[in-house]
Short mmCIF file of N, CA and C in Angstrom, two decimals:
data_model
loop_
_atom_site.label_atom_id
_atom_site.label_comp_id
_atom_site.label_asym_id
_atom_site.label_seq_id
_atom_site.Cartn_x
_atom_site.Cartn_y
_atom_site.Cartn_z
N UNK B 24 -6.87 -19.73 -2.36
CA UNK B 24 -6.82 -18.49 -1.59
C UNK B 24 -8.26 -18.13 -1.20
N UNK B 25 -8.54 -18.04 0.09
CA UNK B 25 -9.87 -17.67 0.57
C UNK B 25 -10.08 -16.17 0.56
N UNK B 26 -9.02 -15.42 0.88
CA UNK B 26 -9.09 -13.97 0.97
C UNK B 26 -7.98 -13.34 0.14
N UNK B 27 -8.22 -12.12 -0.27
CA UNK B 27 -7.20 -11.33 -0.96
C UNK B 27 -7.12 -10.00 -0.23
N UNK B 28 -5.92 -9.59 0.15
CA UNK B 28 -5.73 -8.34 0.90
C UNK B 28 -4.71 -7.48 0.15
N UNK B 29 -5.17 -6.37 -0.41
CA UNK B 29 -4.29 -5.44 -1.12
C UNK B 29 -4.05 -4.23 -0.22
N UNK B 30 -2.78 -3.99 0.09
CA UNK B 30 -2.41 -2.86 0.94
C UNK B 30 -1.78 -1.77 0.08
N UNK B 31 -2.32 -0.57 0.18
CA UNK B 31 -1.80 0.57 -0.57
C UNK B 31 -0.79 1.31 0.31
N UNK B 32 0.45 0.87 0.25
CA UNK B 32 1.46 1.56 1.04
C UNK B 32 2.86 1.24 0.52
N UNK B 33 3.75 2.18 0.75
CA UNK B 33 5.16 2.00 0.43
C UNK B 33 5.93 2.65 1.57
N UNK B 34 6.63 1.87 2.38
CA UNK B 34 7.28 2.43 3.57
C UNK B 34 8.39 3.43 3.29
N UNK B 35 8.85 3.52 2.05
CA UNK B 35 9.97 4.40 1.77
C UNK B 35 9.60 5.55 0.84
N UNK B 36 8.33 5.96 0.83
CA UNK B 36 7.93 7.15 0.08
C UNK B 36 6.68 7.75 0.72
N UNK B 37 6.45 9.00 0.41
CA UNK B 37 5.26 9.69 0.91
C UNK B 37 5.27 9.85 2.41
N UNK B 38 4.09 9.81 3.03
CA UNK B 38 4.00 10.02 4.47
C UNK B 38 4.67 8.91 5.28
N UNK B 39 4.75 7.71 4.71
CA UNK B 39 5.41 6.62 5.45
C UNK B 39 6.90 6.92 5.64
N UNK B 40 7.50 7.60 4.69
CA UNK B 40 8.90 8.00 4.84
C UNK B 40 9.06 8.94 6.03
N UNK B 41 8.11 9.84 6.21
CA UNK B 41 8.13 10.74 7.37
C UNK B 41 8.09 9.92 8.66
N UNK B 42 7.26 8.87 8.70
CA UNK B 42 7.20 8.02 9.88
C UNK B 42 8.52 7.33 10.16
N UNK B 43 9.17 6.82 9.12
CA UNK B 43 10.47 6.18 9.29
C UNK B 43 11.49 7.19 9.83
N UNK B 44 11.48 8.41 9.28
CA UNK B 44 12.41 9.45 9.74
C UNK B 44 12.15 9.84 11.18
N UNK B 45 10.89 9.92 11.58
CA UNK B 45 10.56 10.24 12.98
C UNK B 45 11.06 9.14 13.92
N UNK B 46 10.93 7.89 13.52
CA UNK B 46 11.42 6.79 14.35
C UNK B 46 12.93 6.91 14.52
N UNK B 47 13.63 7.16 13.40
CA UNK B 47 15.09 7.32 13.48
C UNK B 47 15.48 8.52 14.35
N UNK B 48 14.73 9.62 14.22
CA UNK B 48 15.02 10.81 15.04
C UNK B 48 14.78 10.52 16.52
N UNK B 49 13.73 9.75 16.81
CA UNK B 49 13.45 9.39 18.20
C UNK B 49 14.54 8.52 18.80
N UNK B 50 15.02 7.57 18.02
CA UNK B 50 16.12 6.71 18.49
C UNK B 50 17.37 7.54 18.71
N UNK B 51 17.65 8.47 17.79
CA UNK B 51 18.81 9.34 17.94
C UNK B 51 18.68 10.20 19.20
N UNK B 52 17.46 10.72 19.44
CA UNK B 52 17.25 11.54 20.64
C UNK B 52 17.50 10.73 21.91
N UNK B 53 17.13 9.47 21.90
CA UNK B 53 17.32 8.63 23.08
C UNK B 53 18.77 8.26 23.32
N UNK B 54 19.55 8.08 22.25
CA UNK B 54 20.96 7.70 22.44
C UNK B 54 21.90 8.91 22.45
N UNK B 55 21.41 10.08 22.11
CA UNK B 55 22.28 11.26 22.04
C UNK B 55 22.96 11.62 23.37
N UNK B 56 22.35 11.42 24.55
CA UNK B 56 23.06 11.74 25.78
C UNK B 56 24.34 10.91 25.97
N UNK B 57 24.40 9.74 25.35
CA UNK B 57 25.59 8.90 25.46
C UNK B 57 26.68 9.34 24.49
N UNK B 58 26.29 10.12 23.47
CA UNK B 58 27.24 10.57 22.44
C UNK B 58 27.70 11.99 22.72
N UNK B 59 26.74 12.87 23.02
CA UNK B 59 27.03 14.29 23.21
C UNK B 59 26.51 14.71 24.59
N UNK B 60 27.28 15.47 25.32
CA UNK B 60 26.79 15.97 26.60
C UNK B 60 25.95 17.21 26.34
N UNK B 61 24.81 17.26 27.00
CA UNK B 61 23.93 18.42 26.85
C UNK B 61 23.33 18.76 28.20
N UNK B 62 22.75 19.93 28.29
CA UNK B 62 22.16 20.37 29.55
C UNK B 62 20.71 19.96 29.70
N UNK B 63 20.19 19.13 28.78
CA UNK B 63 18.79 18.72 28.83
C UNK B 63 18.56 17.70 29.92
N UNK B 64 17.38 17.77 30.53
CA UNK B 64 17.04 16.80 31.57
C UNK B 64 16.69 15.46 30.93
N UNK B 65 16.82 14.41 31.70
CA UNK B 65 16.51 13.07 31.21
C UNK B 65 15.04 12.94 30.85
N UNK B 66 14.17 13.66 31.59
CA UNK B 66 12.72 13.62 31.30
C UNK B 66 12.44 14.22 29.92
N UNK B 67 13.10 15.32 29.60
CA UNK B 67 12.89 15.98 28.30
C UNK B 67 13.41 15.07 27.17
N UNK B 68 14.55 14.47 27.36
CA UNK B 68 15.13 13.58 26.34
C UNK B 68 14.21 12.38 26.11
N UNK B 69 13.72 11.79 27.20
CA UNK B 69 12.82 10.64 27.07
C UNK B 69 11.51 11.03 26.41
N UNK B 70 10.94 12.15 26.77
CA UNK B 70 9.66 12.56 26.18
C UNK B 70 9.79 12.87 24.69
N UNK B 71 10.86 13.53 24.29
CA UNK B 71 11.07 13.83 22.87
C UNK B 71 11.33 12.55 22.09
N UNK B 72 12.21 11.70 22.60
CA UNK B 72 12.55 10.46 21.90
C UNK B 72 11.38 9.51 21.78
N UNK B 73 10.72 9.25 22.88
CA UNK B 73 9.58 8.32 22.87
C UNK B 73 8.42 8.91 22.08
N UNK B 74 8.19 10.21 22.20
CA UNK B 74 7.12 10.87 21.43
C UNK B 74 7.35 10.74 19.93
N UNK B 75 8.57 10.98 19.48
CA UNK B 75 8.87 10.86 18.06
C UNK B 75 8.70 9.42 17.58
N UNK B 76 9.13 8.47 18.38
CA UNK B 76 8.99 7.05 18.00
C UNK B 76 7.52 6.65 17.92
N UNK B 77 6.71 7.07 18.89
CA UNK B 77 5.29 6.71 18.89
C UNK B 77 4.57 7.33 17.68
N UNK B 78 4.82 8.60 17.41
CA UNK B 78 4.20 9.25 16.24
C UNK B 78 4.67 8.59 14.95
N UNK B 79 5.96 8.27 14.87
CA UNK B 79 6.48 7.59 13.69
C UNK B 79 5.85 6.23 13.47
N UNK B 80 5.71 5.45 14.54
CA UNK B 80 5.06 4.13 14.43
C UNK B 80 3.61 4.27 14.02
N UNK B 81 2.92 5.27 14.52
CA UNK B 81 1.52 5.52 14.14
C UNK B 81 1.43 5.82 12.64
N UNK B 82 2.32 6.66 12.12
CA UNK B 82 2.31 7.01 10.69
C UNK B 82 2.66 5.79 9.84
N UNK B 83 3.68 5.04 10.22
CA UNK B 83 4.11 3.88 9.44
C UNK B 83 3.04 2.80 9.42
N UNK B 84 2.31 2.63 10.51
CA UNK B 84 1.31 1.56 10.58
C UNK B 84 -0.04 1.95 10.02
N UNK B 85 -0.20 3.16 9.48
CA UNK B 85 -1.47 3.61 8.92
C UNK B 85 -1.41 3.52 7.39
N UNK B 86 -2.41 2.87 6.82
CA UNK B 86 -2.49 2.72 5.36
C UNK B 86 -3.92 2.35 4.99
N UNK B 87 -4.20 2.30 3.70
CA UNK B 87 -5.51 1.89 3.23
C UNK B 87 -5.36 0.63 2.39
N UNK B 88 -6.49 -0.01 2.10
CA UNK B 88 -6.43 -1.22 1.31
C UNK B 88 -7.81 -1.78 1.01
N UNK B 89 -7.81 -2.98 0.43
CA UNK B 89 -9.04 -3.68 0.07
C UNK B 89 -8.88 -5.14 0.47
N UNK B 90 -9.90 -5.68 1.12
CA UNK B 90 -9.95 -7.11 1.44
C UNK B 90 -11.11 -7.71 0.65
N UNK B 91 -10.86 -8.86 0.03
CA UNK B 91 -11.92 -9.61 -0.64
C UNK B 91 -12.05 -10.97 0.03
N UNK B 92 -13.24 -11.32 0.40
CA UNK B 92 -13.56 -12.62 0.98
C UNK B 92 -14.31 -13.41 -0.10
N UNK B 93 -13.63 -14.40 -0.70
CA UNK B 93 -14.21 -15.13 -1.82
C UNK B 93 -15.30 -16.10 -1.39
N UNK B 94 -15.19 -16.66 -0.18
CA UNK B 94 -16.19 -17.61 0.29
C UNK B 94 -17.54 -16.93 0.52
N UNK B 95 -17.50 -15.76 1.13
CA UNK B 95 -18.75 -15.03 1.43
C UNK B 95 -19.11 -14.01 0.36
N UNK B 96 -18.29 -13.91 -0.67
CA UNK B 96 -18.50 -13.00 -1.80
C UNK B 96 -18.77 -11.58 -1.32
N UNK B 97 -17.77 -11.04 -0.61
CA UNK B 97 -17.88 -9.68 -0.10
C UNK B 97 -16.50 -9.02 -0.15
N UNK B 98 -16.52 -7.69 -0.07
CA UNK B 98 -15.27 -6.92 -0.08
C UNK B 98 -15.38 -5.77 0.90
N UNK B 99 -14.21 -5.30 1.32
CA UNK B 99 -14.17 -4.17 2.26
C UNK B 99 -13.00 -3.27 1.89
N UNK B 100 -13.31 -2.01 1.58
CA UNK B 100 -12.27 -1.00 1.44
C UNK B 100 -12.05 -0.43 2.83
N UNK B 101 -10.81 -0.43 3.29
CA UNK B 101 -10.55 -0.08 4.68
C UNK B 101 -9.40 0.91 4.82
N UNK B 102 -9.34 1.49 5.99
CA UNK B 102 -8.20 2.27 6.44
C UNK B 102 -7.70 1.57 7.69
N UNK B 103 -6.42 1.22 7.69
CA UNK B 103 -5.83 0.52 8.83
C UNK B 103 -5.03 1.52 9.65
N UNK B 104 -5.35 1.59 10.93
CA UNK B 104 -4.63 2.45 11.86
C UNK B 104 -4.16 1.57 13.01
N UNK B 105 -2.86 1.40 13.12
CA UNK B 105 -2.25 0.55 14.14
C UNK B 105 -2.82 -0.86 14.14
N UNK B 106 -3.10 -1.40 12.97
CA UNK B 106 -3.59 -2.77 12.85
C UNK B 106 -5.09 -2.92 12.88
N UNK B 107 -5.84 -1.89 13.22
CA UNK B 107 -7.30 -1.96 13.24
C UNK B 107 -7.83 -1.49 11.89
N UNK B 108 -8.55 -2.37 11.19
CA UNK B 108 -9.07 -2.08 9.86
C UNK B 108 -10.48 -1.50 9.98
N UNK B 109 -10.63 -0.25 9.57
CA UNK B 109 -11.90 0.46 9.67
C UNK B 109 -12.52 0.51 8.28
N UNK B 110 -13.70 -0.02 8.14
CA UNK B 110 -14.40 -0.01 6.87
C UNK B 110 -15.62 -0.92 6.95
N UNK B 111 -16.47 -0.84 5.93
CA UNK B 111 -17.70 -1.61 5.90
C UNK B 111 -17.63 -2.69 4.82
N UNK B 112 -18.15 -3.86 5.13
CA UNK B 112 -18.23 -4.93 4.15
C UNK B 112 -19.36 -4.63 3.17
N UNK B 113 -19.12 -4.95 1.91
CA UNK B 113 -20.13 -4.80 0.86
C UNK B 113 -20.12 -6.08 0.03
N UNK B 114 -21.25 -6.37 -0.60
CA UNK B 114 -21.29 -7.58 -1.43
C UNK B 114 -20.39 -7.39 -2.64
N UNK B 115 -19.73 -8.45 -3.03
CA UNK B 115 -18.81 -8.42 -4.17
C UNK B 115 -19.59 -8.83 -5.41
N UNK B 116 -19.72 -7.92 -6.39
CA UNK B 116 -20.43 -8.31 -7.60
C UNK B 116 -19.65 -9.38 -8.36
N UNK B 117 -20.32 -10.07 -9.26
CA UNK B 117 -19.65 -11.10 -10.03
C UNK B 117 -18.63 -10.45 -10.95
N UNK B 118 -17.39 -10.87 -10.81
CA UNK B 118 -16.30 -10.35 -11.64
C UNK B 118 -16.19 -11.25 -12.87
N UNK B 119 -16.26 -10.61 -14.05
CA UNK B 119 -16.24 -11.35 -15.30
C UNK B 119 -14.83 -11.38 -15.88
N UNK B 120 -14.08 -10.27 -15.71
CA UNK B 120 -12.77 -10.15 -16.34
C UNK B 120 -11.76 -9.60 -15.35
N UNK B 121 -10.58 -10.21 -15.35
CA UNK B 121 -9.42 -9.68 -14.62
C UNK B 121 -8.39 -9.33 -15.69
N UNK B 122 -7.95 -8.08 -15.68
CA UNK B 122 -7.07 -7.59 -16.74
C UNK B 122 -5.82 -6.96 -16.15
N UNK B 123 -4.67 -7.22 -16.79
CA UNK B 123 -3.41 -6.61 -16.41
C UNK B 123 -3.00 -5.67 -17.52
N UNK B 124 -2.75 -4.42 -17.17
CA UNK B 124 -2.27 -3.44 -18.15
C UNK B 124 -1.02 -2.77 -17.62
N UNK B 125 -0.20 -2.30 -18.54
CA UNK B 125 1.00 -1.55 -18.18
C UNK B 125 0.73 -0.09 -18.48
N UNK B 126 1.12 0.77 -17.55
CA UNK B 126 0.95 2.21 -17.74
C UNK B 126 2.31 2.86 -17.54
N UNK B 127 2.83 3.49 -18.59
CA UNK B 127 4.12 4.16 -18.53
C UNK B 127 3.91 5.67 -18.53
N UNK B 128 4.73 6.35 -17.78
CA UNK B 128 4.67 7.81 -17.71
C UNK B 128 6.04 8.35 -17.32
N UNK B 129 6.22 9.63 -17.57
CA UNK B 129 7.46 10.30 -17.17
C UNK B 129 7.30 10.78 -15.74
N UNK B 130 8.21 10.39 -14.90
CA UNK B 130 8.18 10.80 -13.50
C UNK B 130 9.30 11.80 -13.26
N UNK B 131 8.96 12.87 -12.58
CA UNK B 131 9.99 13.84 -12.20
C UNK B 131 9.53 14.56 -10.94
N UNK B 132 10.51 15.01 -10.18
CA UNK B 132 10.15 15.81 -9.01
C UNK B 132 10.59 17.25 -9.28
N UNK B 133 9.91 18.17 -8.66
CA UNK B 133 10.17 19.58 -8.86
C UNK B 133 11.45 19.98 -8.15
N UNK B 134 12.36 20.65 -8.88
CA UNK B 134 13.60 21.07 -8.20
C UNK B 134 13.29 22.08 -7.09
N UNK B 135 13.83 21.83 -5.91
CA UNK B 135 13.60 22.73 -4.79
C UNK B 135 14.90 23.17 -4.14
N UNK B 136 16.02 22.77 -4.69
CA UNK B 136 17.30 23.19 -4.13
C UNK B 136 17.80 22.32 -3.01
N UNK B 137 16.98 21.38 -2.54
CA UNK B 137 17.38 20.52 -1.44
C UNK B 137 17.54 19.08 -1.91
N UNK B 138 16.47 18.55 -2.51
CA UNK B 138 16.53 17.15 -2.94
C UNK B 138 17.00 17.07 -4.39
N UNK B 139 17.56 15.93 -4.76
CA UNK B 139 18.01 15.79 -6.15
C UNK B 139 16.82 15.77 -7.10
N UNK B 140 17.02 16.29 -8.28
CA UNK B 140 15.98 16.29 -9.29
C UNK B 140 16.15 15.06 -10.16
N UNK B 141 15.26 14.10 -9.99
CA UNK B 141 15.32 12.85 -10.74
C UNK B 141 14.14 12.80 -11.70
N UNK B 142 14.37 12.29 -12.86
CA UNK B 142 13.28 12.08 -13.80
C UNK B 142 13.58 10.85 -14.63
N UNK B 143 12.54 10.29 -15.18
CA UNK B 143 12.70 9.11 -16.01
C UNK B 143 11.37 8.46 -16.29
N UNK B 144 11.38 7.50 -17.18
CA UNK B 144 10.17 6.77 -17.53
C UNK B 144 9.93 5.68 -16.50
N UNK B 145 8.70 5.64 -15.99
CA UNK B 145 8.29 4.67 -14.99
C UNK B 145 7.13 3.86 -15.55
N UNK B 146 7.14 2.56 -15.32
CA UNK B 146 6.04 1.70 -15.75
C UNK B 146 5.42 1.06 -14.53
N UNK B 147 4.13 1.29 -14.37
CA UNK B 147 3.34 0.65 -13.32
C UNK B 147 2.44 -0.38 -13.98
N UNK B 148 2.14 -1.44 -13.25
CA UNK B 148 1.27 -2.50 -13.76
C UNK B 148 0.01 -2.51 -12.92
N UNK B 149 -1.13 -2.43 -13.60
CA UNK B 149 -2.42 -2.38 -12.93
C UNK B 149 -3.17 -3.69 -13.15
N UNK B 150 -3.75 -4.20 -12.07
CA UNK B 150 -4.65 -5.34 -12.14
C UNK B 150 -6.05 -4.76 -11.96
N UNK B 151 -6.87 -4.90 -13.00
CA UNK B 151 -8.21 -4.33 -13.01
C UNK B 151 -9.25 -5.44 -12.95
N UNK B 152 -10.28 -5.26 -12.12
CA UNK B 152 -11.36 -6.22 -11.99
C UNK B 152 -12.64 -5.62 -12.56
N UNK B 153 -13.20 -6.30 -13.56
CA UNK B 153 -14.38 -5.80 -14.25
C UNK B 153 -15.59 -6.69 -13.99
N UNK B 154 -16.73 -6.07 -13.60
CA UNK B 154 -18.00 -6.82 -13.65
C UNK B 154 -18.51 -6.74 -15.09
N UNK B 155 -19.79 -6.83 -15.32
CA UNK B 155 -20.32 -6.74 -16.69
C UNK B 155 -20.13 -5.36 -17.31
N UNK B 156 -19.81 -4.38 -16.52
CA UNK B 156 -19.69 -3.02 -17.01
C UNK B 156 -18.35 -2.81 -17.69
N UNK B 157 -18.22 -1.66 -18.35
CA UNK B 157 -16.96 -1.36 -19.04
C UNK B 157 -15.95 -0.67 -18.13
N UNK B 158 -16.37 -0.31 -16.93
CA UNK B 158 -15.49 0.37 -15.98
C UNK B 158 -15.11 -0.59 -14.86
N UNK B 159 -13.80 -0.66 -14.52
CA UNK B 159 -13.40 -1.59 -13.45
C UNK B 159 -13.89 -1.10 -12.08
N UNK B 160 -14.19 -2.07 -11.21
CA UNK B 160 -14.60 -1.68 -9.85
C UNK B 160 -13.43 -1.67 -8.88
N UNK B 161 -12.36 -2.42 -9.21
CA UNK B 161 -11.16 -2.40 -8.39
C UNK B 161 -9.94 -2.27 -9.29
N UNK B 162 -8.95 -1.53 -8.78
CA UNK B 162 -7.68 -1.36 -9.48
C UNK B 162 -6.56 -1.50 -8.47
N UNK B 163 -5.64 -2.42 -8.74
CA UNK B 163 -4.51 -2.66 -7.84
C UNK B 163 -3.22 -2.38 -8.58
N UNK B 164 -2.35 -1.55 -8.01
CA UNK B 164 -1.10 -1.14 -8.66
C UNK B 164 0.08 -1.94 -8.14
N UNK B 165 0.96 -2.34 -9.08
CA UNK B 165 2.18 -3.06 -8.74
C UNK B 165 3.32 -2.48 -9.56
N UNK B 166 4.52 -2.52 -9.02
CA UNK B 166 5.68 -1.98 -9.72
C UNK B 166 6.38 -3.04 -10.57
N UNK B 167 6.11 -4.33 -10.31
CA UNK B 167 6.75 -5.41 -11.06
C UNK B 167 5.71 -6.18 -11.87
N UNK B 168 6.03 -6.46 -13.12
CA UNK B 168 5.12 -7.14 -14.02
C UNK B 168 4.81 -8.56 -13.54
N UNK B 169 5.82 -9.29 -13.13
CA UNK B 169 5.62 -10.68 -12.68
C UNK B 169 4.67 -10.75 -11.49
N UNK B 170 4.81 -9.82 -10.56
CA UNK B 170 3.94 -9.79 -9.38
C UNK B 170 2.50 -9.51 -9.80
N UNK B 171 2.29 -8.53 -10.69
CA UNK B 171 0.95 -8.20 -11.16
C UNK B 171 0.31 -9.38 -11.88
N UNK B 172 1.07 -10.07 -12.73
CA UNK B 172 0.54 -11.21 -13.46
C UNK B 172 0.23 -12.37 -12.52
N UNK B 173 1.05 -12.60 -11.52
CA UNK B 173 0.82 -13.66 -10.55
C UNK B 173 -0.47 -13.40 -9.75
N UNK B 174 -0.62 -12.18 -9.27
CA UNK B 174 -1.83 -11.81 -8.52
C UNK B 174 -3.06 -11.91 -9.41
N UNK B 175 -2.97 -11.42 -10.64
CA UNK B 175 -4.10 -11.46 -11.57
C UNK B 175 -4.50 -12.91 -11.85
N UNK B 176 -3.53 -13.77 -12.00
CA UNK B 176 -3.81 -15.18 -12.25
C UNK B 176 -4.55 -15.81 -11.08
N UNK B 177 -4.11 -15.52 -9.85
CA UNK B 177 -4.78 -16.05 -8.66
C UNK B 177 -6.20 -15.50 -8.54
N UNK B 178 -6.35 -14.18 -8.77
CA UNK B 178 -7.68 -13.57 -8.68
C UNK B 178 -8.62 -14.16 -9.73
N UNK B 179 -8.16 -14.29 -10.97
CA UNK B 179 -9.01 -14.84 -12.03
C UNK B 179 -9.43 -16.27 -11.69
N UNK B 180 -8.51 -17.05 -11.13
CA UNK B 180 -8.82 -18.42 -10.74
C UNK B 180 -9.87 -18.45 -9.62
N UNK B 181 -9.66 -17.65 -8.58
CA UNK B 181 -10.58 -17.64 -7.44
C UNK B 181 -11.94 -17.04 -7.77
N UNK B 182 -11.96 -16.08 -8.69
CA UNK B 182 -13.21 -15.43 -9.07
C UNK B 182 -13.87 -16.10 -10.28
N UNK B 183 -13.19 -17.10 -10.84
CA UNK B 183 -13.66 -17.80 -12.04
C UNK B 183 -13.96 -16.79 -13.15
N UNK B 184 -12.97 -15.94 -13.39
CA UNK B 184 -13.11 -14.87 -14.38
C UNK B 184 -12.10 -15.06 -15.49
N UNK B 185 -12.36 -14.40 -16.60
CA UNK B 185 -11.44 -14.43 -17.74
C UNK B 185 -10.22 -13.58 -17.41
N UNK B 186 -9.02 -14.06 -17.75
CA UNK B 186 -7.78 -13.33 -17.52
C UNK B 186 -7.27 -12.78 -18.83
N UNK B 187 -7.03 -11.46 -18.84
CA UNK B 187 -6.48 -10.79 -20.02
C UNK B 187 -5.21 -10.07 -19.58
N UNK B 188 -4.09 -10.42 -20.22
CA UNK B 188 -2.83 -9.74 -19.93
C UNK B 188 -2.45 -8.97 -21.18
N UNK B 189 -2.48 -7.64 -21.09
CA UNK B 189 -2.16 -6.79 -22.23
C UNK B 189 -0.66 -6.70 -22.37
N UNK B 190 -0.18 -6.77 -23.62
CA UNK B 190 1.26 -6.61 -23.85
C UNK B 190 1.58 -5.13 -23.98
N UNK B 191 2.83 -4.77 -23.67
CA UNK B 191 3.24 -3.36 -23.69
C UNK B 191 3.11 -2.82 -25.06
#
């Protein structure tokens, strides 16, 4: 692996969910004249539908992440907007340790009378990259243990670093 690209996004939660909903609303606005008769002009229907779809696509395609270039030993923390990655390259310090840890916590949402109140124990898996210091310089979150361990193994191999997988 020459490069590693970690994208911090989940299309079905947070602001990305709003983007998906706007896209669906735009599609509904465009097909609604065929389902329901209304007194709206075709220009208004097209502008609302296309506008919602464009804003939704903009939200869905925006995220942040980290790229590591192993050949040139550099990294870039970026914000991607419609496929354009904005950020500055920095030299990648020598990584000595790649560590996988599990972090469990109770997750709950605040009851608001509209959405269901769900709670439960959630376990996230973090891949941490350590230089000589005791504090990691990069942290990558994964929801599945196998995925985190696979990525950590590849990173440790490419960075020639020690791999530590902590047990729960």
